[in-house]
């Protein structure tokens, strides 16, 4: 996801493995001149899962940008030599402390909000059967007194989470699975959504019920291909929309 406060520089939230495809389909993020020009001025990493950091390798061709992330996640990158393809002369790495606003240029202010989560799969103890708690964050981006919160991973919608989300004008929230056992029922995995660090949309403790009272515009994103809300004519999609939620789609634009 990209955010701009001035129409010139863009902040990317997360760096997914399909970064190249996303960039090729988004003219606003294309080079504006010859050489290594890029409108991408900064990238923030709210979490360390592979699907949140692997896209950094696509940005290895010497475009200058600033990389914002929690200090422990920057240490993960430093421990893996493959990320040295990001030339330190071109890519500044900035540690961001949770709940501490940081100006990231282009009239944007970034704050990392702690979310209930788990360690990335590659950091789990071998043979682990229960989720191991680990730092996960939502990215709050403010511009001209308005704000969005992007929470692509949240294991539980606690009262503390709700308190943080209430301050936003737009909330993009973890919509990975509709039901907790969706992957198991589909025969595509042996883990529940909760085990993977994703609260399901449905159920009494699901996102649909827990986020019902938020005044913000609410949009589900990070949706797994097993999730029936991707089908515009499914009962689950109708249920989500009837409750006042939206479903993100490729090319979606939101203006504050």
CSV table of N, CA and C in Angstrom, one decimal, residues 45-169:
chain,number,residue,atom,x,y,z
A,45,UNK,N,8.1,-1.0,7.6
A,45,UNK,CA,7.9,-2.4,7.8
A,45,UNK,C,7.2,-2.6,9.2
A,46,UNK,N,5.9,-2.8,9.2
A,46,UNK,CA,5.2,-3.0,10.4
A,46,UNK,C,5.5,-4.4,11.1
A,47,UNK,N,6.0,-5.4,10.3
A,47,UNK,CA,6.2,-6.7,10.8
A,47,UNK,C,7.3,-7.4,10.0
A,48,UNK,N,7.7,-8.6,10.5
A,48,UNK,CA,8.8,-9.3,9.9
A,48,UNK,C,8.5,-10.5,9.1
A,49,UNK,N,7.2,-10.8,8.9
A,49,UNK,CA,6.8,-11.9,8.1
A,49,UNK,C,7.4,-11.8,6.7
A,50,UNK,N,7.7,-12.9,6.1
A,50,UNK,CA,8.2,-12.9,4.7
A,50,UNK,C,7.4,-12.1,3.8
A,51,UNK,N,6.1,-12.2,3.9
A,51,UNK,CA,5.2,-11.5,3.0
A,51,UNK,C,5.2,-10.0,3.3
A,52,UNK,N,5.9,-9.5,4.3
A,52,UNK,CA,6.0,-8.1,4.6
A,52,UNK,C,7.4,-7.5,4.3
A,53,UNK,N,8.4,-8.4,4.0
A,53,UNK,CA,9.7,-7.8,3.8
A,53,UNK,C,10.4,-8.3,2.5
A,54,UNK,N,9.9,-9.4,1.9
A,54,UNK,CA,10.6,-9.9,0.7
A,54,UNK,C,10.6,-8.9,-0.4
A,55,UNK,N,9.6,-8.1,-0.5
A,55,UNK,CA,9.6,-7.1,-1.6
A,55,UNK,C,10.7,-6.1,-1.6
A,56,UNK,N,11.4,-6.0,-0.5
A,56,UNK,CA,12.6,-5.1,-0.4
A,56,UNK,C,13.6,-5.4,-1.5
A,57,UNK,N,13.7,-6.7,-1.8
A,57,UNK,CA,14.7,-7.1,-2.8
A,57,UNK,C,14.4,-6.5,-4.2
A,58,UNK,N,13.1,-6.2,-4.4
A,58,UNK,CA,12.7,-5.6,-5.7
A,58,UNK,C,13.3,-4.2,-5.8
A,59,UNK,N,13.5,-3.5,-4.6
A,59,UNK,CA,14.0,-2.2,-4.6
A,59,UNK,C,15.5,-2.1,-4.5
A,60,UNK,N,16.2,-3.1,-5.0
A,60,UNK,CA,17.6,-3.1,-4.8
A,60,UNK,C,18.4,-2.4,-5.9
A,61,UNK,N,17.7,-1.8,-6.9
A,61,UNK,CA,18.4,-1.2,-8.0
A,61,UNK,C,18.8,0.2,-7.8
A,62,UNK,N,19.2,0.5,-6.6
A,62,UNK,CA,19.8,1.8,-6.2
A,62,UNK,C,18.8,3.0,-6.3
A,63,UNK,N,17.5,2.8,-6.1
A,63,UNK,CA,16.7,4.0,-5.9
A,63,UNK,C,16.9,4.5,-4.5
A,64,UNK,N,17.0,5.8,-4.2
A,64,UNK,CA,17.2,6.3,-2.8
A,64,UNK,C,15.8,6.3,-2.1
A,65,UNK,N,15.8,5.7,-0.9
A,65,UNK,CA,14.6,5.8,0.0
A,65,UNK,C,15.1,5.6,1.4
A,66,UNK,N,14.1,5.9,2.3
A,66,UNK,CA,14.4,5.7,3.7
A,66,UNK,C,13.5,4.5,4.2
A,67,UNK,N,14.2,3.6,4.9
A,67,UNK,CA,13.5,2.4,5.4
A,67,UNK,C,13.2,2.6,6.9
A,68,UNK,N,11.9,2.6,7.3
A,68,UNK,CA,11.5,2.8,8.7
A,68,UNK,C,11.1,1.4,9.2
A,69,UNK,N,11.5,1.1,10.4
A,69,UNK,CA,11.1,-0.2,11.0
A,69,UNK,C,11.5,-0.2,12.5
A,70,UNK,N,10.9,-1.1,13.3
A,70,UNK,CA,11.3,-1.2,14.7
A,70,UNK,C,12.7,-1.7,14.7
A,71,UNK,N,13.5,-1.3,15.8
A,71,UNK,CA,14.9,-1.7,15.9
A,71,UNK,C,15.1,-3.2,15.8
A,72,UNK,N,14.3,-4.1,16.4
A,72,UNK,CA,14.5,-5.5,16.3
A,72,UNK,C,14.3,-6.1,14.9
A,73,UNK,N,13.5,-5.4,14.1
A,73,UNK,CA,13.3,-5.9,12.7
A,73,UNK,C,14.5,-5.4,11.9
A,74,UNK,N,15.0,-4.2,12.1
A,74,UNK,CA,16.2,-3.8,11.4
A,74,UNK,C,17.4,-4.8,11.7
A,75,UNK,N,17.4,-5.3,13.0
A,75,UNK,CA,18.4,-6.3,13.3
A,75,UNK,C,18.2,-7.6,12.5
A,76,UNK,N,17.0,-8.0,12.3
A,76,UNK,CA,16.7,-9.2,11.5
A,76,UNK,C,17.3,-9.0,10.1
A,77,UNK,N,17.0,-7.8,9.5
A,77,UNK,CA,17.6,-7.5,8.2
A,77,UNK,C,19.1,-7.5,8.2
A,78,UNK,N,19.7,-7.0,9.2
A,78,UNK,CA,21.1,-6.9,9.3
A,78,UNK,C,21.8,-8.3,9.4
A,79,UNK,N,21.0,-9.2,10.0
A,79,UNK,CA,21.5,-10.6,10.2
A,79,UNK,C,21.5,-11.4,8.9
A,80,UNK,N,20.7,-10.9,7.9
A,80,UNK,CA,20.5,-11.7,6.7
A,80,UNK,C,21.2,-11.0,5.6
A,81,UNK,N,22.3,-11.5,5.1
A,81,UNK,CA,23.2,-10.8,4.1
A,81,UNK,C,22.5,-10.5,2.8
A,82,UNK,N,21.4,-11.2,2.5
A,82,UNK,CA,20.7,-10.9,1.2
A,82,UNK,C,20.2,-9.5,1.2
A,83,UNK,N,19.9,-8.9,2.3
A,83,UNK,CA,19.3,-7.6,2.3
A,83,UNK,C,20.4,-6.5,2.2
A,84,UNK,N,21.7,-7.0,2.1
A,84,UNK,CA,22.8,-6.0,1.8
A,84,UNK,C,22.8,-5.5,0.4
A,85,UNK,N,21.9,-6.1,-0.4
A,85,UNK,CA,21.7,-5.6,-1.8
A,85,UNK,C,21.1,-4.2,-1.8
A,86,UNK,N,20.5,-3.8,-0.6
A,86,UNK,CA,20.1,-2.4,-0.5
A,86,UNK,C,21.3,-1.6,-0.1
A,87,UNK,N,21.8,-0.9,-1.1
A,87,UNK,CA,23.0,-0.1,-0.9
A,87,UNK,C,22.8,0.9,0.2
A,88,UNK,N,23.7,0.8,1.3
A,88,UNK,CA,23.5,1.8,2.4
A,88,UNK,C,23.8,3.2,2.0
A,89,UNK,N,24.4,3.4,0.9
A,89,UNK,CA,24.6,4.8,0.5
A,89,UNK,C,23.3,5.4,-0.1
A,90,UNK,N,22.4,4.5,-0.5
A,90,UNK,CA,21.1,4.9,-1.1
A,90,UNK,C,19.9,4.7,-0.1
A,91,UNK,N,20.0,3.7,0.8
A,91,UNK,CA,18.9,3.4,1.6
A,91,UNK,C,19.3,3.6,3.1
A,92,UNK,N,18.7,4.6,3.7
A,92,UNK,CA,18.9,4.9,5.1
A,92,UNK,C,17.9,4.1,5.9
A,93,UNK,N,18.4,3.4,6.9
A,93,UNK,CA,17.6,2.6,7.8
A,93,UNK,C,17.4,3.3,9.1
A,94,UNK,N,16.1,3.6,9.4
A,94,UNK,CA,15.8,4.4,10.6
A,94,UNK,C,14.9,3.6,11.6
A,95,UNK,N,15.4,3.4,12.8
A,95,UNK,CA,14.7,2.7,13.8
A,95,UNK,C,13.6,3.6,14.4
A,96,UNK,N,12.4,3.0,14.5
A,96,UNK,CA,11.2,3.7,14.9
A,96,UNK,C,10.7,3.0,16.2
A,97,UNK,N,10.6,3.8,17.3
A,97,UNK,CA,10.1,3.3,18.5
A,97,UNK,C,8.6,3.3,18.5
A,98,UNK,N,8.0,2.2,19.1
A,98,UNK,CA,6.5,2.2,19.1
A,98,UNK,C,5.9,3.4,19.8
A,99,UNK,N,4.8,3.9,19.2
A,99,UNK,CA,4.0,5.0,19.8
A,99,UNK,C,4.7,6.3,19.7
A,100,UNK,N,5.9,6.4,19.0
A,100,UNK,CA,6.6,7.6,18.9
A,100,UNK,C,6.5,8.2,17.4
A,101,UNK,N,5.7,9.3,17.3
A,101,UNK,CA,5.5,9.8,15.9
A,101,UNK,C,6.9,10.2,15.2
A,102,UNK,N,7.0,9.9,14.0
A,102,UNK,CA,8.2,10.3,13.2
A,102,UNK,C,7.7,10.9,11.9
A,103,UNK,N,8.3,12.1,11.6
A,103,UNK,CA,8.1,12.7,10.3
A,103,UNK,C,8.8,12.0,9.3
A,104,UNK,N,8.1,11.6,8.2
A,104,UNK,CA,8.8,10.8,7.1
A,104,UNK,C,8.7,11.5,5.8
A,105,UNK,N,8.6,12.9,5.8
A,105,UNK,CA,8.6,13.7,4.6
A,105,UNK,C,7.3,13.7,3.9
A,106,UNK,N,7.2,14.6,3.0
A,106,UNK,CA,6.0,14.7,2.2
A,106,UNK,C,4.7,15.0,3.0
A,107,UNK,N,4.9,15.7,4.1
A,107,UNK,CA,3.7,16.1,5.0
A,107,UNK,C,3.1,14.9,5.7
A,108,UNK,N,3.9,13.8,5.8
A,108,UNK,CA,3.4,12.6,6.5
A,108,UNK,C,4.0,12.4,7.9
A,109,UNK,N,3.3,12.0,8.8
A,109,UNK,CA,3.8,11.6,10.1
A,109,UNK,C,3.4,10.1,10.4
A,110,UNK,N,4.4,9.3,10.7
A,110,UNK,CA,4.2,7.9,10.9
A,110,UNK,C,4.3,7.5,12.4
A,111,UNK,N,3.4,6.6,12.9
A,111,UNK,CA,3.5,6.1,14.2
A,111,UNK,C,3.2,4.6,14.1
A,112,UNK,N,4.0,3.8,14.8
A,112,UNK,CA,3.8,2.4,14.9
A,112,UNK,C,3.0,2.0,16.1
A,113,UNK,N,1.9,1.3,15.9
A,113,UNK,CA,1.0,1.0,17.0
A,113,UNK,C,1.1,-0.5,17.3
A,114,UNK,N,1.5,-0.9,18.6
A,114,UNK,CA,1.6,-2.3,18.9
A,114,UNK,C,0.3,-3.1,18.7
A,115,UNK,N,0.3,-4.2,18.1
A,115,UNK,CA,-0.8,-5.1,17.9
A,115,UNK,C,-0.5,-6.5,18.5
A,116,UNK,N,-1.5,-7.2,19.0
A,116,UNK,CA,-1.2,-8.6,19.4
A,116,UNK,C,-0.7,-9.4,18.1
A,117,UNK,N,0.3,-10.1,18.3
A,117,UNK,CA,0.9,-10.9,17.2
A,117,UNK,C,1.8,-12.0,17.6
A,118,UNK,N,2.5,-12.5,16.6
A,118,UNK,CA,3.4,-13.7,16.8
A,118,UNK,C,4.7,-13.4,16.1
A,119,UNK,N,5.7,-14.2,16.4
A,119,UNK,CA,7.0,-14.1,15.7
A,119,UNK,C,6.8,-14.6,14.3
A,120,UNK,N,7.6,-14.2,13.3
A,120,UNK,CA,7.5,-14.7,12.0
A,120,UNK,C,7.8,-16.2,12.0
A,121,UNK,N,7.2,-16.9,11.0
A,121,UNK,CA,7.4,-18.4,10.9
A,121,UNK,C,8.8,-18.8,11.0
A,122,UNK,N,9.7,-18.1,10.3
A,122,UNK,CA,11.1,-18.5,10.3
A,122,UNK,C,11.8,-18.2,11.6
A,123,UNK,N,11.1,-17.6,12.6
A,123,UNK,CA,11.7,-17.3,13.9
A,123,UNK,C,11.1,-18.3,15.0
A,124,UNK,N,10.1,-19.1,14.6
A,124,UNK,CA,9.5,-20.0,15.5
A,124,UNK,C,10.5,-21.1,16.0
A,125,UNK,N,10.3,-21.6,17.2
A,125,UNK,CA,11.0,-22.7,17.6
A,125,UNK,C,10.6,-24.0,16.8
A,126,UNK,N,11.5,-24.8,16.4
A,126,UNK,CA,11.1,-26.0,15.6
A,126,UNK,C,10.1,-26.8,16.4
A,127,UNK,N,9.1,-27.2,15.7
A,127,UNK,CA,8.1,-28.1,16.3
A,127,UNK,C,7.0,-27.4,17.1
A,128,UNK,N,7.1,-26.0,17.1
A,128,UNK,CA,6.1,-25.3,17.9
A,128,UNK,C,4.7,-25.6,17.4
A,129,UNK,N,3.8,-25.8,18.4
A,129,UNK,CA,2.4,-26.0,18.0
A,129,UNK,C,1.5,-24.9,18.4
A,130,UNK,N,2.0,-24.0,19.2
A,130,UNK,CA,1.2,-22.8,19.6
A,130,UNK,C,1.9,-21.6,19.2
A,131,UNK,N,1.2,-20.5,18.9
A,131,UNK,CA,1.8,-19.3,18.4
A,131,UNK,C,2.7,-18.7,19.5
A,132,UNK,N,3.9,-18.3,19.1
A,132,UNK,CA,4.8,-17.6,20.0
A,132,UNK,C,4.7,-16.1,19.9
A,133,UNK,N,4.3,-15.5,21.0
A,133,UNK,CA,4.1,-14.0,20.9
A,133,UNK,C,5.3,-13.3,20.4
A,134,UNK,N,5.0,-12.3,19.6
A,134,UNK,CA,6.1,-11.5,19.1
A,134,UNK,C,5.6,-10.1,18.7
A,135,UNK,N,6.4,-9.1,18.5
A,135,UNK,CA,6.0,-7.8,18.2
A,135,UNK,C,5.4,-7.7,16.8
A,136,UNK,N,4.2,-7.1,16.6
A,136,UNK,CA,3.6,-6.8,15.4
A,136,UNK,C,3.0,-5.4,15.5
A,137,UNK,N,3.0,-4.7,14.4
A,137,UNK,CA,2.5,-3.3,14.5
A,137,UNK,C,1.6,-2.9,13.4
A,138,UNK,N,0.8,-2.0,13.7
A,138,UNK,CA,0.0,-1.3,12.7
A,138,UNK,C,0.7,0.0,12.4
A,139,UNK,N,0.5,0.5,11.1
A,139,UNK,CA,1.1,1.8,10.8
A,139,UNK,C,0.0,2.9,10.8
A,140,UNK,N,0.2,3.9,11.6
A,140,UNK,CA,-0.7,5.0,11.6
A,140,UNK,C,0.0,6.1,10.8
A,141,UNK,N,-0.7,6.7,9.8
A,141,UNK,CA,-0.1,7.7,9.0
A,141,UNK,C,-1.0,8.9,9.1
A,142,UNK,N,-0.5,10.1,9.4
A,142,UNK,CA,-1.3,11.3,9.6
A,142,UNK,C,-0.8,12.3,8.6
A,143,UNK,N,-1.8,13.1,8.1
A,143,UNK,CA,-1.6,14.2,7.1
A,143,UNK,C,-2.7,15.2,7.3
A,144,UNK,N,-2.3,16.4,7.5
A,144,UNK,CA,-3.2,17.5,7.6
A,144,UNK,C,-4.4,17.3,8.6
A,145,UNK,N,-4.0,16.7,9.8
A,145,UNK,CA,-5.0,16.5,10.8
A,145,UNK,C,-5.9,15.3,10.6
A,146,UNK,N,-5.7,14.5,9.6
A,146,UNK,CA,-6.5,13.3,9.3
A,146,UNK,C,-5.5,12.1,9.3
A,147,UNK,N,-6.1,10.9,9.5
A,147,UNK,CA,-5.2,9.7,9.7
A,147,UNK,C,-5.8,8.5,9.1
A,148,UNK,N,-4.9,7.6,8.7
A,148,UNK,CA,-5.3,6.2,8.4
A,148,UNK,C,-4.5,5.3,9.3
A,149,UNK,N,-5.0,4.1,9.5
A,149,UNK,CA,-4.3,3.0,10.2
A,149,UNK,C,-4.4,1.8,9.4
A,150,UNK,N,-3.2,1.2,9.1
A,150,UNK,CA,-3.1,0.0,8.3
A,150,UNK,C,-2.6,-1.1,9.2
A,151,UNK,N,-3.5,-2.1,9.5
A,151,UNK,CA,-3.1,-3.2,10.4
A,151,UNK,C,-3.3,-4.5,9.6
A,152,UNK,N,-2.2,-4.9,8.9
A,152,UNK,CA,-2.3,-6.1,8.1
A,152,UNK,C,-2.3,-7.4,8.9
A,153,UNK,N,-1.8,-7.4,10.1
A,153,UNK,CA,-1.8,-8.6,11.0
A,153,UNK,C,-2.2,-8.2,12.4
A,154,UNK,N,-3.2,-8.9,12.9
A,154,UNK,CA,-3.6,-8.7,14.3
A,154,UNK,C,-4.2,-10.0,14.8
A,155,UNK,N,-3.7,-10.5,15.9
A,155,UNK,CA,-4.1,-11.8,16.3
A,155,UNK,C,-5.3,-11.7,17.2
A,156,UNK,N,-5.6,-10.6,17.8
A,156,UNK,CA,-6.8,-10.4,18.6
A,156,UNK,C,-7.2,-9.0,18.7
A,157,UNK,N,-8.5,-8.7,18.6
A,157,UNK,CA,-9.0,-7.3,18.7
A,157,UNK,C,-9.3,-7.0,20.2
A,158,UNK,N,-8.3,-6.6,20.9
A,158,UNK,CA,-8.4,-6.3,22.3
A,158,UNK,C,-9.0,-4.9,22.5
A,159,UNK,N,-9.4,-4.6,23.7
A,159,UNK,CA,-9.8,-3.2,24.0
A,159,UNK,C,-8.8,-2.2,23.7
A,160,UNK,N,-7.5,-2.5,23.9
A,160,UNK,CA,-6.4,-1.6,23.6
A,160,UNK,C,-6.3,-1.3,22.1
A,161,UNK,N,-6.5,-2.4,21.3
A,161,UNK,CA,-6.5,-2.2,19.9
A,161,UNK,C,-7.6,-1.3,19.5
A,162,UNK,N,-8.8,-1.5,20.0
A,162,UNK,CA,-10.0,-0.7,19.7
A,162,UNK,C,-9.7,0.8,20.0
A,163,UNK,N,-9.1,1.0,21.2
A,163,UNK,CA,-8.8,2.3,21.6
A,163,UNK,C,-7.9,3.1,20.6
A,164,UNK,N,-6.9,2.4,20.0
A,164,UNK,CA,-6.0,3.0,19.1
A,164,UNK,C,-6.7,3.2,17.7
A,165,UNK,N,-7.6,2.3,17.3
A,165,UNK,CA,-8.2,2.4,16.0
A,165,UNK,C,-9.3,3.5,16.0
A,166,UNK,N,-9.8,3.9,17.2
A,166,UNK,CA,-10.9,4.9,17.2
A,166,UNK,C,-10.4,6.3,16.8
A,167,UNK,N,-9.2,6.5,16.8
A,167,UNK,CA,-8.6,7.8,16.5
A,167,UNK,C,-8.5,8.0,15.0
A,168,UNK,N,-8.7,7.0,14.2
A,168,UNK,CA,-8.4,7.1,12.8
A,168,UNK,C,-9.7,7.5,12.0
A,169,UNK,N,-9.4,8.1,10.8
A,169,UNK,CA,-10.5,8.4,9.9
A,169,UNK,C,-10.8,7.1,9.0
